[in-house]
Amino acid sequence: MRVASQTRVLLCMCLVALFAVPAVYSQSSKGSIAGIVSDGSGAVVPGVTITAVEKNTGLTRTTVTNSAGNYAIPLIPAGTYEVSATLDGFRPVRYSDIGVNVASDVTLNITLQVGLEETVTVTAAAPLIEINRSQVSTVVNEQMVTNLPVNGRNFLDFALTTPGVVKDVRQGDLSFGGQRGTLNSLVVDGANNDNTFFGQSLGRTGSGRAPYQFSQDAVREFQINTNAYSAEYGRAGGAIINVITKSGSNELHGSGFFFKRTKGLRSIDYISQINNRPKGPYDFDQYGASLGGPIVRDKHFFFLNYDAQRNTIENPVVLNLSGTIPTDAATQAGLATLRALGGSYTRGQDQDVYLLKTDSEFGRNHLSFRYNRQKFTGTNFESSGITVAEQHSGNSLVNTDTFTANFTTPITTSVFNEVRGQYAKDSEPGLANSTRPEAIVRQNGQTVLTIGRNFFSPRETTIKRNQIADTMTWVAGAHTLKGGFDYSKDDILNFFPGNFSGSYTFDSLAQFNAGVPTRYVQAFPGPGTTGATTHPDLKETALFVQDEWHVMSDITLNLGLRYDRQGIAQPDVKNPDPQLAAAGIDTSRVPVDGNNIGPRLGFAWTPKAIPQTVFRGGYGIFYGRVPSIVIGTAHSNNGINVQTITFTGTQVPTYPNTFASLPTGVTLPKPTIFAFDPDFQNPKVQQASLGVEHGLTNDLSVGLTYQYLKGDDLTRSIDINVSNPTTATLPITGDGTATFTKYTGRPFTNFGRIILFQSSAHSKYDGLTLDVKKRFSNNWTANASYTYSKAKDDRPDATAVVPGGSDDAKYIQDPLNIAGDYAYSDNDVRHRAVLSGVWNLDYGKSFGYADAFLKGWSLSGIVTYQTGQPYSGLINTDLNTDQNSRNDRAPGFARNTFRLPDYFSIDPRITKDVSVGGGLHVQLIGEVFNVTNHHNIIGVSQTYYSLVSGSLVQQANFGRPTVAADPRTIQAAVKLIY
């Protein structure tokens, strides 16, 4: 019955998309110019010829106003346009400087006067506020991308200059509206640029490995849609980041750049400072060049870009020799071996990025091709840490290739079509520095050093994507209709051989010297299975319709409907255990959610009584995707594909030997398995917003916006194999007793942990933003925003997939009491203020002989302040006996009751532009990140209690900083611009 119902929904959506003809072009990566033409009396004027010409490429588009006086020129590239209006009997009007940004809907209402006089030229730009926009969105324009300082030159960091955006607790991700970063989506030149396995962008840029996939010099601008955006976009419950790359023009332009940082231009890291460590080596170079221009003037154009980074940083290694170290020969021999292996080493981030783009005009048709390649080597990035030897690491590689094509055509003066295609490949293997098994050497209960091969290396994850999308737009009276489809197929290879190469644990240096461990762990592929190799492929289908309806001259409604379906490759193996069958758990089935229908509703009202003011609001239901990392985990960790055995006593091999195959006679342990909950659904987020924006001048606006997000069916990992909760107590040294819950039963007696991927998590966000925008005029531009917000959740996370390791910290504490973890979100930032701007100090005045020094200066910068994000006080043991020792909170404390210190950073840039003649300019640039050297703490010791001899002991180092953002760093650069 459910399948039939889903099929009917899909067929109905197809019919609507094909025959109702589709809507709102404001959300495409292309922009638009639209408006109403009236005469001096206010009456609408049909039959007016409207012509828009892009001033740098000569691209020309023409349309005619309809019977309602409306016109629209959709699907035009970002640029600066000259717009003219002509009709016999009226004076021609020409607007000389109309800027169109990425996905912007520029409203240009035109008034014609009767007469035959010469053309009336209007030099003022269109109003800054978008009177037809209902969604919450912000454009980071070319002026900002080019001139603002950004640490590491990852253009996505500019998103942090926009209201309500914070860094996600998962490194490299951004959080919008309190949501986890896995719910965002990145679109580049109209193509899906998401890494659907890890739930990040292609190349996992910014995640501590590859710094960026696209050069900052290749990005023109981007738009961030954070709430109630168009039905054209989906696969996201957070934000859509819509990026366009640069194109060539009729003028030949080129540039070259070199950015340099060294150890001497960087303050000592705060963590090294408080631990009395010396400043480590640091060298950072970025360089590249761009060239763009015409192939055939007004017809065909090209743009080329190359960008390189060379970066070296130190990984200090310090043997953790706490307490008294025995002096016997075996202990000292083991220590000598570790000292020989425990030297500090260098980590590196070397990357090359290439981009080639062509744009062509064929009559009224526009064709664009773009190829981008990223090649990254992260030397010793597979593992790192103060007690991690170099041989325990390996190189992290990232190789991405994306090829996109975009073809837009005006079928008639009122019907337009855009078709987009993409092929993408994201290959991310990880190498190993050693062939020896992993060995964790401990002494006095502390890890001294970890050596040997990383337990999951070598590994590989590769995605190959084919995508096709088509959108048609029809301007019909007061309606701009849009509709279409988007289909994407990802073939995914994942090889994650956790513990296949073996892992030794030695509880003393003497044990290590003898080669006889306390325990030894090794995993083996199940007979007749693919073992650690999985193919969690995806097929994503979307259909949408949208109508931008100009109900009246001052009221616009944006109405839309979207259908999303994420097709998921099913596992090959079913665990036949009768206990699982009785509970309805099928390891060979991943539920496919087929009823993801998302309505969108928005309005924009510009009351005539309040000029240059727009009230806007919107509501929509949005569905996120399920990252394939959880799907692949369910494919392999079913208790059959991978069989992990812990050997103790006489069964352990002698270090560094491993077993070539599963030893005969070994009793298989109770496995820990992963499976999907039978009722699993895709994440669903309801978004709503209400705001007002007022244009103080044509270039300056102020806005107040309230945003609300409610997340349901959010993904989490949860262990269901616990039962019989009982109350227990422990003494607290010097402070009474503590009461807590512990489990005494395992309902599934044939298993250890049974971890289900559930859609049982929830979130809620309320945010109020005040923002001021100043468009570039009179030599300066600026954006300022302040956001007050609250984000709460019960700990959703779509990336907890490795039991027994750091992923265990992502689980809720009590699997039988989800509500017990409902608290302020890990991404809750109560107050956040950001100021960014560019000021060109050259006002054209002449200072005679002093011109060479006094002219050509500009200042820019970013100032950021936010209150600290929350964290929990923990205990260092598995207090509730659920086999997870990393998520137990200190008794008496709720989740996230503590806060990190406030974050504050001032990042200024000063630029001196020198003209050397012949159109060549030299720019000398100085940048400082965190100029006040504020100690921005982003991680602390969270162990509040330790269990010592049956008693809870409060830890003196609780809250001590363990991770800090970059200290003051100075960067110098030179640019050549032609």
Tab-separated table of N, CA, C and O in Angstrom, residues 285-364:
chain	number	residue	atom	x	y	z
A	285	ASP	N	53.160	28.828	2.290
A	285	ASP	CA	53.242	29.554	1.020
A	285	ASP	C	52.009	29.243	0.179
A	285	ASP	O	51.598	28.070	0.085
A	286	GLN	N	51.460	30.284	-0.427
A	286	GLN	CA	50.383	30.113	-1.404
A	286	GLN	C	50.680	31.021	-2.593
A	286	GLN	O	50.999	32.201	-2.414
A	287	TYR	N	50.561	30.454	-3.777
A	287	TYR	CA	50.864	31.231	-4.968
A	287	TYR	C	50.039	30.708	-6.127
A	287	TYR	O	49.520	29.576	-6.102
A	288	GLY	N	49.897	31.537	-7.154
A	288	GLY	CA	49.107	31.121	-8.303
A	288	GLY	C	48.927	32.247	-9.290
A	288	GLY	O	49.486	33.344	-9.140
A	289	ALA	N	48.130	31.981	-10.311
A	289	ALA	CA	47.909	32.959	-11.374
A	289	ALA	C	46.580	32.691	-12.052
A	289	ALA	O	46.058	31.566	-12.021
A	290	SER	N	46.025	33.745	-12.654
A	290	SER	CA	44.773	33.645	-13.400
A	290	SER	C	44.902	34.432	-14.696
A	290	SER	O	45.651	35.416	-14.770
A	291	LEU	N	44.154	34.006	-15.700
A	291	LEU	CA	44.131	34.716	-16.978
A	291	LEU	C	42.769	34.514	-17.615
A	291	LEU	O	42.281	33.382	-17.697
A	292	GLY	N	42.142	35.607	-18.036
A	292	GLY	CA	40.841	35.511	-18.683
A	292	GLY	C	40.695	36.550	-19.763
A	292	GLY	O	41.278	37.636	-19.687
A	293	GLY	N	39.902	36.224	-20.767
A	293	GLY	CA	39.707	37.180	-21.848
A	293	GLY	C	38.876	36.598	-22.967
A	293	GLY	O	38.267	35.529	-22.840
A	294	PRO	N	38.854	37.296	-24.112
A	294	PRO	CA	38.018	36.853	-25.229
A	294	PRO	C	38.733	35.841	-26.122
A	294	PRO	O	39.948	35.895	-26.297
A	295	ILE	N	37.984	34.901	-26.639
A	295	ILE	CA	38.439	34.066	-27.758
A	295	ILE	C	37.950	34.711	-29.048
A	295	ILE	O	38.709	34.914	-29.980
A	296	VAL	N	36.666	35.047	-29.072
A	296	VAL	CA	36.064	35.869	-30.123
A	296	VAL	C	35.245	36.929	-29.404
A	296	VAL	O	34.352	36.601	-28.618
A	297	ARG	N	35.538	38.187	-29.664
A	297	ARG	CA	34.906	39.281	-28.934
A	297	ARG	C	33.384	39.184	-29.004
A	297	ARG	O	32.815	38.912	-30.049
A	298	ASP	N	32.743	39.372	-27.859
A	298	ASP	CA	31.287	39.341	-27.701
A	298	ASP	C	30.684	37.950	-27.891
A	298	ASP	O	29.461	37.803	-27.766
A	299	LYS	N	31.528	36.944	-28.149
A	299	LYS	CA	30.978	35.613	-28.445
A	299	LYS	C	31.535	34.513	-27.540
A	299	LYS	O	30.777	33.771	-26.933
A	300	HIS	N	32.839	34.406	-27.504
A	300	HIS	CA	33.462	33.278	-26.803
A	300	HIS	C	34.562	33.802	-25.872
A	300	HIS	O	35.368	34.650	-26.266
A	301	PHE	N	34.600	33.224	-24.652
A	301	PHE	CA	35.502	33.717	-23.623
A	301	PHE	C	36.140	32.545	-22.880
A	301	PHE	O	35.604	31.433	-22.867
A	302	PHE	N	37.284	32.822	-22.240
A	302	PHE	CA	37.958	31.788	-21.450
A	302	PHE	C	38.424	32.372	-20.134
A	302	PHE	O	38.618	33.584	-19.990
A	303	PHE	N	38.615	31.481	-19.150
A	303	PHE	CA	39.219	31.859	-17.883
A	303	PHE	C	40.044	30.684	-17.386
A	303	PHE	O	39.560	29.542	-17.341
A	304	LEU	N	41.307	30.965	-17.005
A	304	LEU	CA	42.230	29.949	-16.495
A	304	LEU	C	42.702	30.341	-15.099
A	304	LEU	O	42.912	31.535	-14.830
A	305	ASN	N	42.887	29.344	-14.248
A	305	ASN	CA	43.379	29.620	-12.901
A	305	ASN	C	44.243	28.465	-12.414
A	305	ASN	O	43.941	27.297	-12.657
A	306	TYR	N	45.329	28.823	-11.727
A	306	TYR	CA	46.167	27.843	-11.034
A	306	TYR	C	46.453	28.366	-9.637
A	306	TYR	O	46.726	29.557	-9.449
A	307	ASP	N	46.387	27.483	-8.657
A	307	ASP	CA	46.579	27.871	-7.260
A	307	ASP	C	47.340	26.761	-6.554
A	307	ASP	O	47.024	25.581	-6.711
A	308	ALA	N	48.345	27.146	-5.780
A	308	ALA	CA	49.155	26.150	-5.068
A	308	ALA	C	49.335	26.565	-3.618
A	308	ALA	O	49.392	27.754	-3.289
A	309	GLN	N	49.446	25.564	-2.760
A	309	GLN	CA	49.759	25.786	-1.354
A	309	GLN	C	50.847	24.819	-0.940
A	309	GLN	O	50.814	23.635	-1.288
A	310	ARG	N	51.800	25.339	-0.185
A	310	ARG	CA	52.840	24.513	0.421
A	310	ARG	C	52.917	24.908	1.895
A	310	ARG	O	53.191	26.059	2.221
A	311	ASN	N	52.671	23.946	2.767
A	311	ASN	CA	52.516	24.265	4.179
A	311	ASN	C	53.185	23.187	5.015
A	311	ASN	O	52.959	22.002	4.787
A	312	THR	N	54.012	23.580	5.963
A	312	THR	CA	54.626	22.622	6.884
A	312	THR	C	54.398	23.094	8.313
A	312	THR	O	54.576	24.272	8.637
A	313	ILE	N	53.985	22.169	9.171
A	313	ILE	CA	53.814	22.439	10.590
A	313	ILE	C	54.392	21.261	11.362
A	313	ILE	O	54.524	20.156	10.839
A	314	GLU	N	54.736	21.500	12.599
A	314	GLU	CA	55.362	20.450	13.410
A	314	GLU	C	54.316	19.683	14.202
A	314	GLU	O	53.321	20.256	14.674
A	315	ASN	N	54.514	18.376	14.316
A	315	ASN	CA	53.764	17.563	15.271
A	315	ASN	C	54.718	17.195	16.403
A	315	ASN	O	55.539	16.279	16.275
A	316	PRO	N	54.661	17.930	17.528
A	316	PRO	CA	55.563	17.589	18.639
A	316	PRO	C	55.164	16.265	19.266
A	316	PRO	O	53.975	15.966	19.413
A	317	VAL	N	56.121	15.456	19.619
A	317	VAL	CA	55.883	14.178	20.288
A	317	VAL	C	56.588	14.197	21.637
A	317	VAL	O	57.786	14.495	21.721
A	318	VAL	N	55.828	13.913	22.670
A	318	VAL	CA	56.373	13.875	24.032
A	318	VAL	C	55.913	12.574	24.679
A	318	VAL	O	54.707	12.327	24.801
A	319	LEU	N	56.849	11.724	25.069
A	319	LEU	CA	56.483	10.477	25.741
A	319	LEU	C	55.806	10.804	27.068
A	319	LEU	O	56.335	11.565	27.892
A	320	ASN	N	54.639	10.221	27.279
A	320	ASN	CA	53.855	10.484	28.481
A	320	ASN	C	54.338	9.566	29.602
A	320	ASN	O	53.850	8.461	29.769
A	321	LEU	N	55.297	10.050	30.362
A	321	LEU	CA	55.928	9.239	31.409
A	321	LEU	C	55.515	9.753	32.783
A	321	LEU	O	56.338	10.160	33.609
A	322	SER	N	54.220	9.767	33.030
A	322	SER	CA	53.726	10.245	34.318
A	322	SER	C	53.955	9.182	35.389
A	322	SER	O	53.966	7.980	35.121
A	323	GLY	N	54.121	9.641	36.616
A	323	GLY	CA	54.327	8.713	37.719
A	323	GLY	C	55.759	8.181	37.775
A	323	GLY	O	56.659	8.655	37.091
A	324	THR	N	55.950	7.148	38.568
A	324	THR	CA	57.275	6.557	38.752
A	324	THR	C	57.517	5.476	37.707
A	324	THR	O	56.678	4.588	37.509
A	325	ILE	N	58.637	5.548	37.018
A	325	ILE	CA	58.992	4.573	35.993
A	325	ILE	C	59.985	3.577	36.591
A	325	ILE	O	61.036	3.972	37.112
A	326	PRO	N	59.650	2.275	36.558
A	326	PRO	CA	60.569	1.264	37.108
A	326	PRO	C	61.941	1.327	36.446
A	326	PRO	O	62.068	1.722	35.275
A	327	THR	N	62.931	0.907	37.169
A	327	THR	CA	64.308	0.982	36.656
A	327	THR	C	64.844	-0.362	36.199
A	327	THR	O	66.027	-0.484	35.876
A	328	ASP	N	63.997	-1.403	36.168
A	328	ASP	CA	64.482	-2.723	35.758
A	328	ASP	C	64.892	-2.688	34.293
A	328	ASP	O	64.490	-1.816	33.510
A	329	ALA	N	65.668	-3.661	33.880
A	329	ALA	CA	66.245	-3.675	32.534
A	329	ALA	C	65.180	-3.755	31.450
A	329	ALA	O	65.299	-3.087	30.400
A	330	ALA	N	64.141	-4.560	31.657
A	330	ALA	CA	63.104	-4.713	30.635
A	330	ALA	C	62.374	-3.401	30.399
A	330	ALA	O	62.105	-3.012	29.245
A	331	THR	N	62.030	-2.704	31.500
A	331	THR	CA	61.335	-1.421	31.359
A	331	THR	C	62.206	-0.404	30.636
A	331	THR	O	61.757	0.296	29.721
A	332	GLN	N	63.460	-0.327	31.023
A	332	GLN	CA	64.349	0.661	30.420
A	332	GLN	C	64.638	0.342	28.948
A	332	GLN	O	64.778	1.255	28.125
A	333	ALA	N	64.687	-0.947	28.613
A	333	ALA	CA	64.894	-1.324	27.213
A	333	ALA	C	63.679	-0.937	26.369
A	333	ALA	O	63.810	-0.437	25.243
A	334	GLY	N	62.477	-1.174	26.913
A	334	GLY	CA	61.270	-0.765	26.196
A	334	GLY	C	61.202	0.734	26.017
A	334	GLY	O	60.809	1.237	24.954
A	335	LEU	N	61.610	1.470	27.050
A	335	LEU	CA	61.614	2.925	26.977
A	335	LEU	C	62.602	3.409	25.933
A	335	LEU	O	62.314	4.363	25.175
A	336	ALA	N	63.759	2.772	25.865
A	336	ALA	CA	64.760	3.175	24.868
A	336	ALA	C	64.224	2.970	23.453
A	336	ALA	O	64.465	3.793	22.552
A	337	THR	N	63.485	1.890	23.231
A	337	THR	CA	62.907	1.642	21.907
A	337	THR	C	61.905	2.733	21.532
A	337	THR	O	61.904	3.239	20.401
A	338	LEU	N	61.071	3.119	22.477
A	338	LEU	CA	60.072	4.155	22.193
A	338	LEU	C	60.728	5.504	21.965
A	338	LEU	O	60.268	6.290	21.125
A	339	ARG	N	61.783	5.789	22.744
A	339	ARG	CA	62.474	7.064	22.534
A	339	ARG	C	63.053	7.157	21.121
A	339	ARG	O	63.075	8.222	20.509
A	340	ALA	N	63.498	6.055	20.604
A	340	ALA	CA	64.034	6.062	19.244
A	340	ALA	C	62.943	6.283	18.195
A	340	ALA	O	63.208	6.808	17.109
A	341	LEU	N	61.720	5.880	18.540
A	341	LEU	CA	60.612	6.024	17.599
A	341	LEU	C	59.784	7.285	17.840
A	341	LEU	O	58.935	7.629	17.013
A	342	GLY	N	60.028	7.964	18.968
A	342	GLY	CA	59.137	9.028	19.397
A	342	GLY	C	59.614	10.430	19.118
A	342	GLY	O	59.282	11.347	19.880
A	343	GLY	N	60.364	10.623	18.063
A	343	GLY	CA	60.796	11.973	17.726
A	343	GLY	C	59.673	12.795	17.112
A	343	GLY	O	58.740	12.261	16.501
A	344	SER	N	59.734	14.103	17.298
A	344	SER	CA	58.771	14.993	16.642
A	344	SER	C	58.973	14.942	15.133
A	344	SER	O	60.059	14.638	14.642
A	345	TYR	N	57.919	15.254	14.414
A	345	TYR	CA	57.983	15.162	12.951
A	345	TYR	C	57.161	16.272	12.317
A	345	TYR	O	56.420	16.990	12.996
A	346	THR	N	57.318	16.379	11.012
A	346	THR	CA	56.670	17.456	10.264
A	346	THR	C	55.440	16.939	9.546
A	346	THR	O	55.446	15.837	8.988
A	347	ARG	N	54.412	17.730	9.587
A	347	ARG	CA	53.215	17.470	8.794
A	347	ARG	C	53.138	18.528	7.696
A	347	ARG	O	53.576	19.659	7.871
A	348	GLY	N	52.585	18.152	6.572
A	348	GLY	CA	52.537	19.080	5.444
A	348	GLY	C	51.194	19.079	4.758
A	348	GLY	O	50.464	18.078	4.782
A	349	GLN	N	50.848	20.219	4.169
A	349	GLN	CA	49.638	20.361	3.373
A	349	GLN	C	50.041	20.948	2.029
A	349	GLN	O	50.179	22.165	1.881
A	350	ASP	N	50.227	20.098	1.052
A	350	ASP	CA	50.631	20.521	-0.288
A	350	ASP	C	49.479	20.296	-1.252
A	350	ASP	O	48.932	19.187	-1.320
A	351	GLN	N	49.129	21.340	-1.984
A	351	GLN	CA	47.970	21.240	-2.866
A	351	GLN	C	48.180	22.044	-4.135
A	351	GLN	O	48.808	23.100	-4.132
A	352	ASP	N	47.627	21.522	-5.223
A	352	ASP	CA	47.556	22.226	-6.502
A	352	ASP	C	46.123	22.173	-7.000
A	352	ASP	O	45.479	21.111	-6.980
A	353	VAL	N	45.623	23.333	-7.425
A	353	VAL	CA	44.252	23.449	-7.919
A	353	VAL	C	44.297	24.104	-9.294
A	353	VAL	O	44.991	25.105	-9.496
A	354	TYR	N	43.530	23.524	-10.235
A	354	TYR	CA	43.477	24.043	-11.600
A	354	TYR	C	42.021	24.274	-12.001
A	354	TYR	O	41.138	23.492	-11.627
A	355	LEU	N	41.786	25.325	-12.772
A	355	LEU	CA	40.438	25.587	-13.277
A	355	LEU	C	40.518	26.123	-14.699
A	355	LEU	O	41.346	26.989	-15.013
A	356	LEU	N	39.638	25.604	-15.557
A	356	LEU	CA	39.471	26.096	-16.923
A	356	LEU	C	37.987	26.272	-17.168
A	356	LEU	O	37.192	25.353	-16.933
A	357	LYS	N	37.611	27.453	-17.663
A	357	LYS	CA	36.201	27.733	-17.914
A	357	LYS	C	36.050	28.465	-19.235
A	357	LYS	O	36.844	29.365	-19.553
A	358	THR	N	35.050	28.078	-20.000
A	358	THR	CA	34.725	28.780	-21.238
A	358	THR	C	33.253	29.166	-21.231
A	358	THR	O	32.409	28.448	-20.682
A	359	ASP	N	32.963	30.312	-21.819
A	359	ASP	CA	31.591	30.790	-21.983
A	359	ASP	C	31.403	31.195	-23.427
A	359	ASP	O	32.270	31.860	-24.019
A	360	SER	N	30.267	30.793	-24.003
A	360	SER	CA	30.020	31.070	-25.421
A	360	SER	C	28.587	31.531	-25.625
A	360	SER	O	27.650	31.040	-24.971
A	361	GLU	N	28.431	32.491	-26.543
A	361	GLU	CA	27.123	32.963	-26.971
A	361	GLU	C	26.850	32.452	-28.372
A	361	GLU	O	27.620	32.712	-29.309
A	362	PHE	N	25.756	31.710	-28.514
A	362	PHE	CA	25.304	31.236	-29.819
A	362	PHE	C	23.930	31.849	-30.066
A	362	PHE	O	22.910	31.301	-29.654
A	363	GLY	N	23.927	33.025	-30.717
A	363	GLY	CA	22.666	33.727	-30.883
A	363	GLY	C	22.167	34.181	-29.515
A	363	GLY	O	22.835	34.914	-28.795
A	364	ARG	N	21.001	33.699	-29.140
A	364	ARG	CA	20.436	34.027	-27.818
A	364	ARG	C	20.784	32.973	-26.771
A	364	ARG	O	20.327	33.051	-25.628
